[in-house]
Coordinates of C-alpha atoms and ligand atoms in Angstrom, one line a residue:
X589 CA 11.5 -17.3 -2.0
X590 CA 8.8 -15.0 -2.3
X591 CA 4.8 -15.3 -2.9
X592 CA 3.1 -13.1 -5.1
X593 CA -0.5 -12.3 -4.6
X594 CA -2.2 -11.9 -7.9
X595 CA -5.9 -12.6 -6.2
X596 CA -5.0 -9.6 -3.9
X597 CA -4.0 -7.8 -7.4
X598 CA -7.0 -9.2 -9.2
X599 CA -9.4 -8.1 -6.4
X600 CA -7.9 -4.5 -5.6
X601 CA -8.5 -3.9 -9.5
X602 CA -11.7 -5.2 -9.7
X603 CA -12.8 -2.9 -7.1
X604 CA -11.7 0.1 -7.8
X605 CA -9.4 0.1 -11.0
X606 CA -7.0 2.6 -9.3
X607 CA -4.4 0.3 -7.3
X608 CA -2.1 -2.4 -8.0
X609 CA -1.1 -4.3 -4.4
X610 CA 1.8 -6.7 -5.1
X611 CA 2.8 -8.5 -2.0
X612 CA 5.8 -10.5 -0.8
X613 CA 6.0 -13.1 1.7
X614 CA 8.4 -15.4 2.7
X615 CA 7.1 -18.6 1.6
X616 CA 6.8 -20.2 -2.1
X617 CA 5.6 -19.1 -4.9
X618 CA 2.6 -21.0 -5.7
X619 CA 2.2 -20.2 -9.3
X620 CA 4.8 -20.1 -12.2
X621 CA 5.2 -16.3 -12.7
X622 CA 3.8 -16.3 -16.0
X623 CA 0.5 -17.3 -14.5
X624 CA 0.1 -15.0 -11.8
X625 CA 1.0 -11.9 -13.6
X626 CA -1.8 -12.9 -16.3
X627 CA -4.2 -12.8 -13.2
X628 CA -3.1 -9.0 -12.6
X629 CA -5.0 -6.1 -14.7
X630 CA -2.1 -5.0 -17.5
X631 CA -1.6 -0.8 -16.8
X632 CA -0.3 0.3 -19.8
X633 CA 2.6 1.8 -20.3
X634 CA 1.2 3.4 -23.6
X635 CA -2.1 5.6 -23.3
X636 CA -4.5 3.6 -21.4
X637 CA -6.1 3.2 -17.7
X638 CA -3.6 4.1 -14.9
X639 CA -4.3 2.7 -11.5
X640 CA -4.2 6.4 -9.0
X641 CA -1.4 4.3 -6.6
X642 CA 0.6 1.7 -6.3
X643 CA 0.9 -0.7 -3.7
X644 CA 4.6 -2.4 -3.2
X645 CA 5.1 -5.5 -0.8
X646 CA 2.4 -4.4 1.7
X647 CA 3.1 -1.3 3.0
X648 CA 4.7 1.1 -0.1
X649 CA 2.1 2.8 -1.7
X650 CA 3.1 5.2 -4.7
X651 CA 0.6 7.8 -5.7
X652 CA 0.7 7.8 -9.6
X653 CA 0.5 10.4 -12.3
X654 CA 1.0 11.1 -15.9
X655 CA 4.2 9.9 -15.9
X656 CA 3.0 6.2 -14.3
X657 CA 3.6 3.8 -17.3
X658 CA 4.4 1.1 -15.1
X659 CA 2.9 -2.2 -16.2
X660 CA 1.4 -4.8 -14.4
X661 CA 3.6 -7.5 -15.1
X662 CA 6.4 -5.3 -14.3
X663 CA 5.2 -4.9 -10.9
X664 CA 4.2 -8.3 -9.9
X665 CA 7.8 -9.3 -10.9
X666 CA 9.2 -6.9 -8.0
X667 CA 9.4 -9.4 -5.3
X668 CA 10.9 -12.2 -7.1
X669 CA 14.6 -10.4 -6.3
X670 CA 16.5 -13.7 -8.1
X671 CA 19.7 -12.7 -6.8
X672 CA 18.7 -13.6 -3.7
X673 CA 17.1 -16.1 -4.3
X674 CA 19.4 -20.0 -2.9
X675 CA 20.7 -22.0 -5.7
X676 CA 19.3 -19.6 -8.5
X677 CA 22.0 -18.7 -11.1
X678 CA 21.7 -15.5 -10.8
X679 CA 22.3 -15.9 -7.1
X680 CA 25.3 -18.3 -7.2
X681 CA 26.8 -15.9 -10.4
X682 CA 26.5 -13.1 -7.6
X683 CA 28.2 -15.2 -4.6
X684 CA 31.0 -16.3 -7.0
X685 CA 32.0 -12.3 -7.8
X686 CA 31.8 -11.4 -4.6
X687 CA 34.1 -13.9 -3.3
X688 CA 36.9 -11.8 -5.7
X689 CA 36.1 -9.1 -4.0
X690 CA 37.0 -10.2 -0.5
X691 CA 37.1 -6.8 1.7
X692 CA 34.4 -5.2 -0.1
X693 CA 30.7 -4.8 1.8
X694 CA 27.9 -5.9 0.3
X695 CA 24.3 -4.3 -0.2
X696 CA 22.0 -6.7 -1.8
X697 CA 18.7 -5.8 -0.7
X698 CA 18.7 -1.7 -1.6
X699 CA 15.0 -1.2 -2.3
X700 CA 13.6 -0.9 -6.6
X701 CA 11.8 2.3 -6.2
X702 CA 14.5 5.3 -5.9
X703 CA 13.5 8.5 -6.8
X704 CA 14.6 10.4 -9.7
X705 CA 17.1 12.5 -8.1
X706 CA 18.7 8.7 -6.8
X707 CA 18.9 7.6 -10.4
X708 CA 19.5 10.4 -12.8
X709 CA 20.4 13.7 -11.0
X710 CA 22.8 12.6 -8.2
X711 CA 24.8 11.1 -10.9
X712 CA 24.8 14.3 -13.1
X713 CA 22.4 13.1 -15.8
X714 CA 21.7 16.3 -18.0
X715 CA 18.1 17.3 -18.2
X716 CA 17.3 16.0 -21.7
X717 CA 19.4 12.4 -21.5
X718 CA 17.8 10.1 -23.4
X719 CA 17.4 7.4 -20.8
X720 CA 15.7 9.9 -18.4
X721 CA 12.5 9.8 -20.9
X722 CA 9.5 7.4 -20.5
X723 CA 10.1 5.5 -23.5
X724 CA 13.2 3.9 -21.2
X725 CA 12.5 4.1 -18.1
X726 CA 9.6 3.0 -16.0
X727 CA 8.2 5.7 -14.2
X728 CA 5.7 5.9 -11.2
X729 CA 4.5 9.5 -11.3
X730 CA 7.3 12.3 -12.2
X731 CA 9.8 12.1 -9.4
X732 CA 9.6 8.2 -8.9
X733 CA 11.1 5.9 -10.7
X734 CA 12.0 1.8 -10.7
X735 CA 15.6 2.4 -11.1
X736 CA 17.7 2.0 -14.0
X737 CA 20.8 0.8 -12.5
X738 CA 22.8 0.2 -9.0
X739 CA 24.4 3.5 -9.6
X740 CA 21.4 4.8 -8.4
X741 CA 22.6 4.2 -4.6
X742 CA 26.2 5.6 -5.5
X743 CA 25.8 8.6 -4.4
X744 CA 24.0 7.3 -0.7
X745 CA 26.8 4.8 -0.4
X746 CA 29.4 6.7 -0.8
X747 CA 28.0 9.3 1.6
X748 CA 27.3 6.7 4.0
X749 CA 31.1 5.9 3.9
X750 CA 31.2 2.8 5.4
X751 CA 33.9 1.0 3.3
X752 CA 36.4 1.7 1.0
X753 CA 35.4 -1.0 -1.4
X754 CA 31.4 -1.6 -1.7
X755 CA 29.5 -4.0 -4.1
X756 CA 26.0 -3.4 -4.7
X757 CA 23.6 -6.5 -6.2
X758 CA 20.1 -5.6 -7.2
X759 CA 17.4 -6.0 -9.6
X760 CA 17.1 -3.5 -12.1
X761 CA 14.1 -2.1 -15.2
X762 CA 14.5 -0.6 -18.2
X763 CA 12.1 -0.7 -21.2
X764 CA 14.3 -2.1 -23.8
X765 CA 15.2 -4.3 -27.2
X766 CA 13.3 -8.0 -27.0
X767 CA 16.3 -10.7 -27.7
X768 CA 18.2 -12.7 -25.8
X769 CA 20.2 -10.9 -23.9
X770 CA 18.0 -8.3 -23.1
X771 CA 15.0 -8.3 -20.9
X772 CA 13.2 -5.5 -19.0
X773 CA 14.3 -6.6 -15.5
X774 CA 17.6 -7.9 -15.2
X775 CA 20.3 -7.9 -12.3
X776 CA 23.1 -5.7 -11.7
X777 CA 25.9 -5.3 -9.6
X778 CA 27.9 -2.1 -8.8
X779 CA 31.1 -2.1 -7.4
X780 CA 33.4 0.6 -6.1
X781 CA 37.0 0.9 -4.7
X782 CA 38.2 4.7 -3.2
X783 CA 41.0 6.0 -1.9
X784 CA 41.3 8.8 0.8
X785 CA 43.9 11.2 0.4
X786 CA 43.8 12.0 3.8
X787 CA 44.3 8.6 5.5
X788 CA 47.8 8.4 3.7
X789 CA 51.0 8.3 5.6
X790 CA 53.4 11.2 4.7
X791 CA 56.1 9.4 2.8
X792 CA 53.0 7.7 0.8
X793 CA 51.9 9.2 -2.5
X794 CA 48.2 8.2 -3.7
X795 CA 49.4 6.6 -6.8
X796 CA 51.8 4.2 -4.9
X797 CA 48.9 3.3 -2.5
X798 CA 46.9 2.6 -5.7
X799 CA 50.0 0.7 -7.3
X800 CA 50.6 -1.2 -3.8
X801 CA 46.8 -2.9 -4.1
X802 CA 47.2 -3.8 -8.3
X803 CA 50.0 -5.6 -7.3
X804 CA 47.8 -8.0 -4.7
X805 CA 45.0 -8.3 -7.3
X806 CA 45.9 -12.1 -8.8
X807 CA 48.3 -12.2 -11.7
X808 CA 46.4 -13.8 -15.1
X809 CA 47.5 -14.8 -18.3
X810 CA 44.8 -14.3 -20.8
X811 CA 45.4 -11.7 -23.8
X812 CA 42.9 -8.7 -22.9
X813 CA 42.9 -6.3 -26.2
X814 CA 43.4 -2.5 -24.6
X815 CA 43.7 -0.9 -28.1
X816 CA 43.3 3.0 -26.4
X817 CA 44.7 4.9 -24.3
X818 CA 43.7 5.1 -20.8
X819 CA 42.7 8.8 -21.4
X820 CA 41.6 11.0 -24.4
X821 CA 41.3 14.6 -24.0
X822 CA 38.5 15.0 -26.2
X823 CA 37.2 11.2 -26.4
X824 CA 37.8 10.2 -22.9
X825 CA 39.2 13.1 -20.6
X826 CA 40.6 13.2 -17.4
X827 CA 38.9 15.3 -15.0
X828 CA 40.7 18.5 -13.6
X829 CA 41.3 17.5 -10.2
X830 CA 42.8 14.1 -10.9
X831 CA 46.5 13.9 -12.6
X832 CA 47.1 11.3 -15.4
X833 CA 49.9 8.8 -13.3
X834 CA 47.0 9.1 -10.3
X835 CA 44.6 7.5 -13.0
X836 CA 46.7 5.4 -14.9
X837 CA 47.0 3.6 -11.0
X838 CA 43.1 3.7 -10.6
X839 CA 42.2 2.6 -13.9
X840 CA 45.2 -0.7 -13.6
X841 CA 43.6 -1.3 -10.5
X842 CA 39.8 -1.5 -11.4
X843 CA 40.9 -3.1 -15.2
X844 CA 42.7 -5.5 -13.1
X845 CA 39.8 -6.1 -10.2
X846 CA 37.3 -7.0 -14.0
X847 CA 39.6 -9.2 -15.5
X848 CA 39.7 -11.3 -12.3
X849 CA 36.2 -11.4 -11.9
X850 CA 36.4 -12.6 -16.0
X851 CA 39.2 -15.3 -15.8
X852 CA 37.1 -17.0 -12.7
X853 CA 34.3 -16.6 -14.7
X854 CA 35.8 -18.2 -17.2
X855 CA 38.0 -20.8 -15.1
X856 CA 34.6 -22.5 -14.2
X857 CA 32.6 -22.3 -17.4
X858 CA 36.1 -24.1 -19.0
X859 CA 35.7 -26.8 -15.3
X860 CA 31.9 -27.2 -16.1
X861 CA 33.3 -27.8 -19.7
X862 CA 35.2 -30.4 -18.9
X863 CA 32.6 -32.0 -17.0
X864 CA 30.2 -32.0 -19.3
X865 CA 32.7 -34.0 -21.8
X866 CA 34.2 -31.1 -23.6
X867 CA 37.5 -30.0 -24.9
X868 CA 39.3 -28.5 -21.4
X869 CA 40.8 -25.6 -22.8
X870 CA 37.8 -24.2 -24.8
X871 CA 34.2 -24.7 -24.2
X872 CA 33.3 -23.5 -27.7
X873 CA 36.4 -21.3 -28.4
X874 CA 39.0 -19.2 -26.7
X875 CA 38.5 -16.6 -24.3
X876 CA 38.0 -13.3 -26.1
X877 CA 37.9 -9.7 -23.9
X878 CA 38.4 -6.9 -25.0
X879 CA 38.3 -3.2 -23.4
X880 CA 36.8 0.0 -25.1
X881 CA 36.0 3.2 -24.3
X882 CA 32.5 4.3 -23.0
X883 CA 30.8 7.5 -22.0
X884 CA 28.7 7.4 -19.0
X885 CA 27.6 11.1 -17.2
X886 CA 29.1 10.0 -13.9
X887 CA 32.6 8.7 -14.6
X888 CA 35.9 9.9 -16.7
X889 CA 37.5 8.3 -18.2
X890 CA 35.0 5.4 -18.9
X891 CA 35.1 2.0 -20.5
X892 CA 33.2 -1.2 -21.4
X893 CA 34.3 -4.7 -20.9
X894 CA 33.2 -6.7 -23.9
X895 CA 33.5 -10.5 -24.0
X896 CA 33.2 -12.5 -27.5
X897 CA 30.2 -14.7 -27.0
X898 CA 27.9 -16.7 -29.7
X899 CA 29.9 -14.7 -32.6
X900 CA 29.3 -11.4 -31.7
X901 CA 30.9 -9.1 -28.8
X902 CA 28.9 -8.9 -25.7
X903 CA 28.9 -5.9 -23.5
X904 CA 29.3 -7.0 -20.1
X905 CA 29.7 -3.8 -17.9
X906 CA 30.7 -0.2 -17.8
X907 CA 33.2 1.5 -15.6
X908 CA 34.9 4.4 -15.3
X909 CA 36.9 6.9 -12.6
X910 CA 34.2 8.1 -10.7
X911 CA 33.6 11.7 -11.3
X912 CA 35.0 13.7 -8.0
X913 CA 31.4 16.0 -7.9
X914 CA 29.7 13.0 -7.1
X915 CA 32.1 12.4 -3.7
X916 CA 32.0 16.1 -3.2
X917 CA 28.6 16.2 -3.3
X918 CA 28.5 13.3 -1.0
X919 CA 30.7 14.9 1.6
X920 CA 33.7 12.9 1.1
X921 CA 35.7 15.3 -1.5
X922 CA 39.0 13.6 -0.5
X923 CA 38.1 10.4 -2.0
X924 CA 39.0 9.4 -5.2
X925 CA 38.5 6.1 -7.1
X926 CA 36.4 3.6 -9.6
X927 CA 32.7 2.3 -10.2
X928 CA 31.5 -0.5 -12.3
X929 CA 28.1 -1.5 -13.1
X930 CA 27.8 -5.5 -14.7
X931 CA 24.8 -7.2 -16.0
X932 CA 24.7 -10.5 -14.2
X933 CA 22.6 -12.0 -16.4
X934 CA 25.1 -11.5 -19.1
X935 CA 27.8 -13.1 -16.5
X936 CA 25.6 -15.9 -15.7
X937 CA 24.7 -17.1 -19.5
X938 CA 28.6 -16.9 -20.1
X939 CA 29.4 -19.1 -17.0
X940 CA 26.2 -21.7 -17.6
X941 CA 25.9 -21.3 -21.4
X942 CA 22.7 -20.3 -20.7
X943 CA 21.6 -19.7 -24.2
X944 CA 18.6 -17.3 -23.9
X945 CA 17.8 -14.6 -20.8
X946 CA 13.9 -15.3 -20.2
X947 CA 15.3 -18.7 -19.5
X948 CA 16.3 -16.8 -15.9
X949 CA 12.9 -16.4 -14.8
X950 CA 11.5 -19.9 -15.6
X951 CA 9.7 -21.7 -12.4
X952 CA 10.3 -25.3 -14.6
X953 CA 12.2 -27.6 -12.3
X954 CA 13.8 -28.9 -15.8
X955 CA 15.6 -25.9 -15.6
X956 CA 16.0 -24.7 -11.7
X957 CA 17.0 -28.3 -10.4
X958 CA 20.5 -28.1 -12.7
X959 CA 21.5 -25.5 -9.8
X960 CA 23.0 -25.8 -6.8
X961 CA 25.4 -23.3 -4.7
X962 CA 26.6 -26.4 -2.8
X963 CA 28.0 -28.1 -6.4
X964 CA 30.4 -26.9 -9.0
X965 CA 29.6 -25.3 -11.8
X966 CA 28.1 -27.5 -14.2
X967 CA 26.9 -26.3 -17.4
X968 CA 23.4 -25.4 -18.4
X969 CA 21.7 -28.5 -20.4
X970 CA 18.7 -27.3 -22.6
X971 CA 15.7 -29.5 -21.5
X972 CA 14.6 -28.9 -25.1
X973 CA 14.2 -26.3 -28.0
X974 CA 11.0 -25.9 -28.7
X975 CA 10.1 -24.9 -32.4
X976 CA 9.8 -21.0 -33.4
X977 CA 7.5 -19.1 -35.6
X978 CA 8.0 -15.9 -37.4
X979 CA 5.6 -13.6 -38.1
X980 CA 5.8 -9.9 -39.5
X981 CA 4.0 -6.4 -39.0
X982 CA 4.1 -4.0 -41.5
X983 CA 2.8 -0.4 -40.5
X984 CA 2.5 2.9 -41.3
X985 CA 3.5 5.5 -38.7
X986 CA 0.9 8.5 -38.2
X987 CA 2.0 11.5 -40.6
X988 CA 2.5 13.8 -37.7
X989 CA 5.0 10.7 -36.0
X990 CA 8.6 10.6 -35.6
X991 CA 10.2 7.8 -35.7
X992 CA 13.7 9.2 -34.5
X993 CA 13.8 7.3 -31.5
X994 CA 15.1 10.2 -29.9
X995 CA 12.5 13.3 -30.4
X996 CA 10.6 14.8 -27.7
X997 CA 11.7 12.1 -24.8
X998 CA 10.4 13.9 -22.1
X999 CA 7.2 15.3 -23.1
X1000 CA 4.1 13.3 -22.2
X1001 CA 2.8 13.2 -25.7
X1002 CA 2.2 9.8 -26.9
X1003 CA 2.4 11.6 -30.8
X1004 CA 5.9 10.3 -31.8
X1005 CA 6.8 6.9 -32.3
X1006 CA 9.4 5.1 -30.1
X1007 CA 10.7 1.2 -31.0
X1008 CA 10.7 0.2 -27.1
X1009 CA 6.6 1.5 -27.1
X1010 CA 6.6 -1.5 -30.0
X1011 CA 8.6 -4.3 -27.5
X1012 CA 6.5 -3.0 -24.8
X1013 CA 3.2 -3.9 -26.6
X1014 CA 4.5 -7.2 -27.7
X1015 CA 6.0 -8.3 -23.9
X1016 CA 2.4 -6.8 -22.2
X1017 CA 0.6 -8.8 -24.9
X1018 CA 3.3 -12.1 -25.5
X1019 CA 5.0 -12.2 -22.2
X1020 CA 7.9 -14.4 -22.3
X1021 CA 6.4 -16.6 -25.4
X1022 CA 8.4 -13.5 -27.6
X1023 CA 11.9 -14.2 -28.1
X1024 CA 13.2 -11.7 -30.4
X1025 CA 11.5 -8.8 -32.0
X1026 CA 13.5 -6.6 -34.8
X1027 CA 13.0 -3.8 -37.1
X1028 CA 13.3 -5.9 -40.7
X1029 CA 12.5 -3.3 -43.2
X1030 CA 12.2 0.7 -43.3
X1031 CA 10.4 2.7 -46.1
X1032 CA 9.7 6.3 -47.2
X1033 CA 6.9 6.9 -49.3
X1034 CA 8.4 8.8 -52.0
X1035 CA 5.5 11.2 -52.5
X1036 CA 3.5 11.2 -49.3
X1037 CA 6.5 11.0 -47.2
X1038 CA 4.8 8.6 -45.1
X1039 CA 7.4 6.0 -43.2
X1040 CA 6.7 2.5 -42.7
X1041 CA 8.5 -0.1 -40.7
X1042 CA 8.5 -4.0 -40.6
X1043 CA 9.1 -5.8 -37.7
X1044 CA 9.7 -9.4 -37.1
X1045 CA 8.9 -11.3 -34.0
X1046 CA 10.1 -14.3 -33.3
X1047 CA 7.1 -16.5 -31.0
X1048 CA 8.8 -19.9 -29.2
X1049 CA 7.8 -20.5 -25.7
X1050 CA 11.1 -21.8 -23.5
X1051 CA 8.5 -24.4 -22.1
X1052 CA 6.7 -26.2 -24.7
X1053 CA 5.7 -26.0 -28.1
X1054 CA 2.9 -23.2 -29.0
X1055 CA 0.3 -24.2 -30.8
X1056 CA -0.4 -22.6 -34.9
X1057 CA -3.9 -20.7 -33.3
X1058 CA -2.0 -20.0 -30.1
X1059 CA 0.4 -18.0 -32.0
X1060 CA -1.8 -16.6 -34.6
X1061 CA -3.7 -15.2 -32.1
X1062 CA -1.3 -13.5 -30.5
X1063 CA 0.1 -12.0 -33.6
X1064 CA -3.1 -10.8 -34.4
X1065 CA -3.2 -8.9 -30.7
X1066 CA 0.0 -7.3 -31.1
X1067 CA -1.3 -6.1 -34.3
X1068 CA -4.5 -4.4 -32.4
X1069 CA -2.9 -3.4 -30.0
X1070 CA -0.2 -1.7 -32.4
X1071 CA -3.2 0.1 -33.9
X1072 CA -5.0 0.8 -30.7
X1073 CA -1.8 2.0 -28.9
X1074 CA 0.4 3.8 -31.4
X1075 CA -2.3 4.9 -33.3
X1076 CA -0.2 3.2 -36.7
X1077 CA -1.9 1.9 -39.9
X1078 CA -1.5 -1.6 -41.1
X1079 CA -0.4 -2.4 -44.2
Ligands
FA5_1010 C1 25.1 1.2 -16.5 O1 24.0 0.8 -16.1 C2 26.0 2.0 -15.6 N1 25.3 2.3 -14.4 C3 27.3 1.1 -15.4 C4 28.3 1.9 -14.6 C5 28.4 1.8 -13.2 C6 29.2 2.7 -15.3 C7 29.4 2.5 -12.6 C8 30.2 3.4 -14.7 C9 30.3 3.3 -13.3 P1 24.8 0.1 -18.9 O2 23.6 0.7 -19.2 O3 25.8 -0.1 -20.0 O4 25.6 0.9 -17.7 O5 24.5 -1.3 -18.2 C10 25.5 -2.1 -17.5 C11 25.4 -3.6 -17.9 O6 24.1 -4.1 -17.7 C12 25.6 -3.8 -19.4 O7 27.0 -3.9 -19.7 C13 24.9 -5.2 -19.6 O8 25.8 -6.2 -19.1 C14 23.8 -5.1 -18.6 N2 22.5 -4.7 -19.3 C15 22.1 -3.5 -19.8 N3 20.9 -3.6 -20.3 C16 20.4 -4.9 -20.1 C17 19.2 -5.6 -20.4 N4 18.1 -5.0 -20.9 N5 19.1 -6.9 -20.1 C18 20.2 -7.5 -19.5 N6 21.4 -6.9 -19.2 C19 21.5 -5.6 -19.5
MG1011 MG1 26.1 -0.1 -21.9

């Protein structure tokens, strides 16, 4: 468990308003999250005061620039690393993948801050992709980032070449959508399988090696929908150096390594099921997975593993055939193989029916105590649902704004609009007592051409119920801050 030091934060601030010091230790937290991070001074991500550095568990310090947009409770959330954290979900989730993946080495305590090279240009990111710009990504000062994703240590691993087959488990930050199954910091795991040409005996093509390992992946019987091909020249190509039967092998064998890691899942949700009193062969209805294609810079051909989940399809990871630059690059040319990325979160609410993410980083005991790594699986049992309360914001958007979502992502300008600067504002001023927040409505003025978006957030805390002032007061924040922030006019 970690301790985080919000005094040490408090006082650093006080004194000289230009460093953050979050500190871990290895003994309890004694605070619920929530509380300590409200002792830290919020940095805005949005124009506002910018600590000059950044002090990480003691001894990382990060000088900050422009680009720092970084908050506070971002920060202080750093040490909490739940996937390491004994008999958290998140943790046991993790254990329970990598025991399909038997031979593979695992990383799981790779470092948050990478630098920008790690995250986006190692992994052949263009210049102008969208999720290099700050409105995504959290940036320290311009060549440091908290990283987006595990792929961020592909690269290093594969040059480190110290297995065939690696898994990487980590926490990863994103600015992003406010609902529930998306949060700023979640928990990812990367996993990779290669095969060297060179280590192959004569007689052994590399498509019969690859065939040889499907065939000890664990037969299952569930109806996986593959509507498209394994490759599309224009949709999905196959890179130059690889030959369609070698990919057809690599792409059975990683589609068949996922829909293990699925069918266990799913094996002990259907177990806790059953224990909980519930119809054995579904939970709440048959499994549904289904496999679509997916563009990442880094692999092709690339897919996405959706699961049906609450009525709707629920992306659960990406993959792909990794793209042979990035071995070249990283000295071992002659390799050749798959990467996956998966949002354990997203595993762990299908395994526990955990209905709602921020639920991950509650301290409550009503809701850590129904864990346990030494246990079976048993499913998640709501301690309550507290009530909710709507609210809406109506605004218009500065005449010189975009509101593209997509304009100007790297420039520093804070002129056009972004959605995620919105989610930000209401997550530094709500915390987790914001479940949900959506764009409801979208005008043009006809004459003025002047746009104006609704949004609706939805306030219910996971803990207890908020209070009519409690929530009108923070409504009435967001709304400042809205103004203050994004320079928009209320309507
Ligand atoms: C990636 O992050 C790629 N790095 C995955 C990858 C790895 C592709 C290796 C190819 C090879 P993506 O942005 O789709 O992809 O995220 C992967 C998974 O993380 C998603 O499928 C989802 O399960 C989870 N995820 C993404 N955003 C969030 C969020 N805000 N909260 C919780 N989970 C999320
Ligand atoms: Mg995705």
């Amino acid at each position: 468990m970690m301790w985080i030091a919000p005094a040490a934060a408090v006082a650093s601030c006080r004194l000289s308003c230009t460093s953050l010091r979050i500190i871990s230790r290895g003994s309890p937290t004694p605070w619920p999250w929530l509380f300590s991070v409200r002792c830290v001074r919020r940095v805005s991500s949005i124009p506002g005061t910018t600590p000059k550095e950044v002090t990480i568990e003691k001894d990382k310090v990060y000088k900050t620039d422009e680009w720092m947009n970084t908050p506070s409770t971002i920060l202080s959330a750093i040490p909490r690393r739940l996937h390491l954290q004994q008999d958290h979900p998140i943790a046991i989730t993790r254990q329970l993948i990598e025991s399909r993946f038997p031979n593979y080495k695992c990383h799981n305590t790779l470092f948050p801050v990478v630098t920008v090279e790690q995250n986006f240009d190692s992994l052949g990111f263009p210049a102008d992709h969208i999720g290099r710009s700050r409105t995504d990504t959290y940036y320290l000062n311009k060549d440091t980032v908290l990283r987006t994703h595990t792929s961020a240590h592909q690269a290093d691993t594969f040059r480190a070449n110290e297995s065939a087959g690696y898994l990487i488990s980590a926490d990863v930050y994103r600015r992003d959508a406010i609902d529930r199954s998306h949060y700023p910091i979640f928990h990812q795991m990367e996993g990779a399988m290669t095969w060297d040409r060179d280590s192959l005996d004569a007689s052994t093509s590399l498509k019969q090696a690859v065939w040889a390992d499907v065939a000890k992946i664990p037969a299952h019987s569930i109806d996986v929908e593959d509507a498209s091909p394994t490759s599309h020249p224009e949709r999905n190509p196959l890179q130059e150096c690889h030959s369609a039967e070698e990919v057809e092998a690599i792409a059975a064998h990683l589609k068949r390594s996922l829909e293990d890691v699925v069918v266990a899942i799913f094996n002990a949700a259907s177990r806790a099921a059953v224990a909980a009193g519930e119809t054995p062969a579904s939970p709440d209805e048959p499994l549904k997975v289904r496999w679509v294609e997916a563009y990442f810079p880094f692999t092709s051909p690339s897919w996405e593993l959706e699961v049906f989940w609450q009525d709707d399809w629920l992306e659960v990871l990406g993959c792909g055939i990794v793209k042979q630059d990035i071995m070249s690059h990283a000295g071992v040319p002659n390799r050749l193989g798959w990467a996956f990325g998966l949002g354990l979160e997203r595993i762990a609410m299908l395994l526990y029916s955990i209905p709602d993410i921020r639920l991950f980083w509650s301290t409550d005991a009503r809701f850590l105590s129904q864990f346990s790594s030494a246990a079976p699986i048993r499913r998640f049992v709501p301690f309550s649902k507290y009530p909710t309360c709507f609210k809406d914001v109506s605004f218009w958007l500065r005449s010189s704004s975009s509101a593209a979502g997509g304009l100007s992502r790297n420039a520093l300008s804070p002129v056009d609009f972004h959605e995620n600067d919105v989610m930000e504002i209401a997550r530094d001023v709500c915390g987790d007592l914001v479940e949900d927040v959506r764009l409801v409505d979208e005008f043009v003025h006809p004459k003025t051409g002047r746009k104006s978006l609704c949004y609706r957030t939805n306030y219910r805390s996971l803990e207890r119920t908020l209070t009519n002032d409690e929530t009108n007061q923070l409504h009435e924040r967001f709304r400042q801050q809205l103004v203050e922030k994004l320079g928009v006019e209320l309507r």
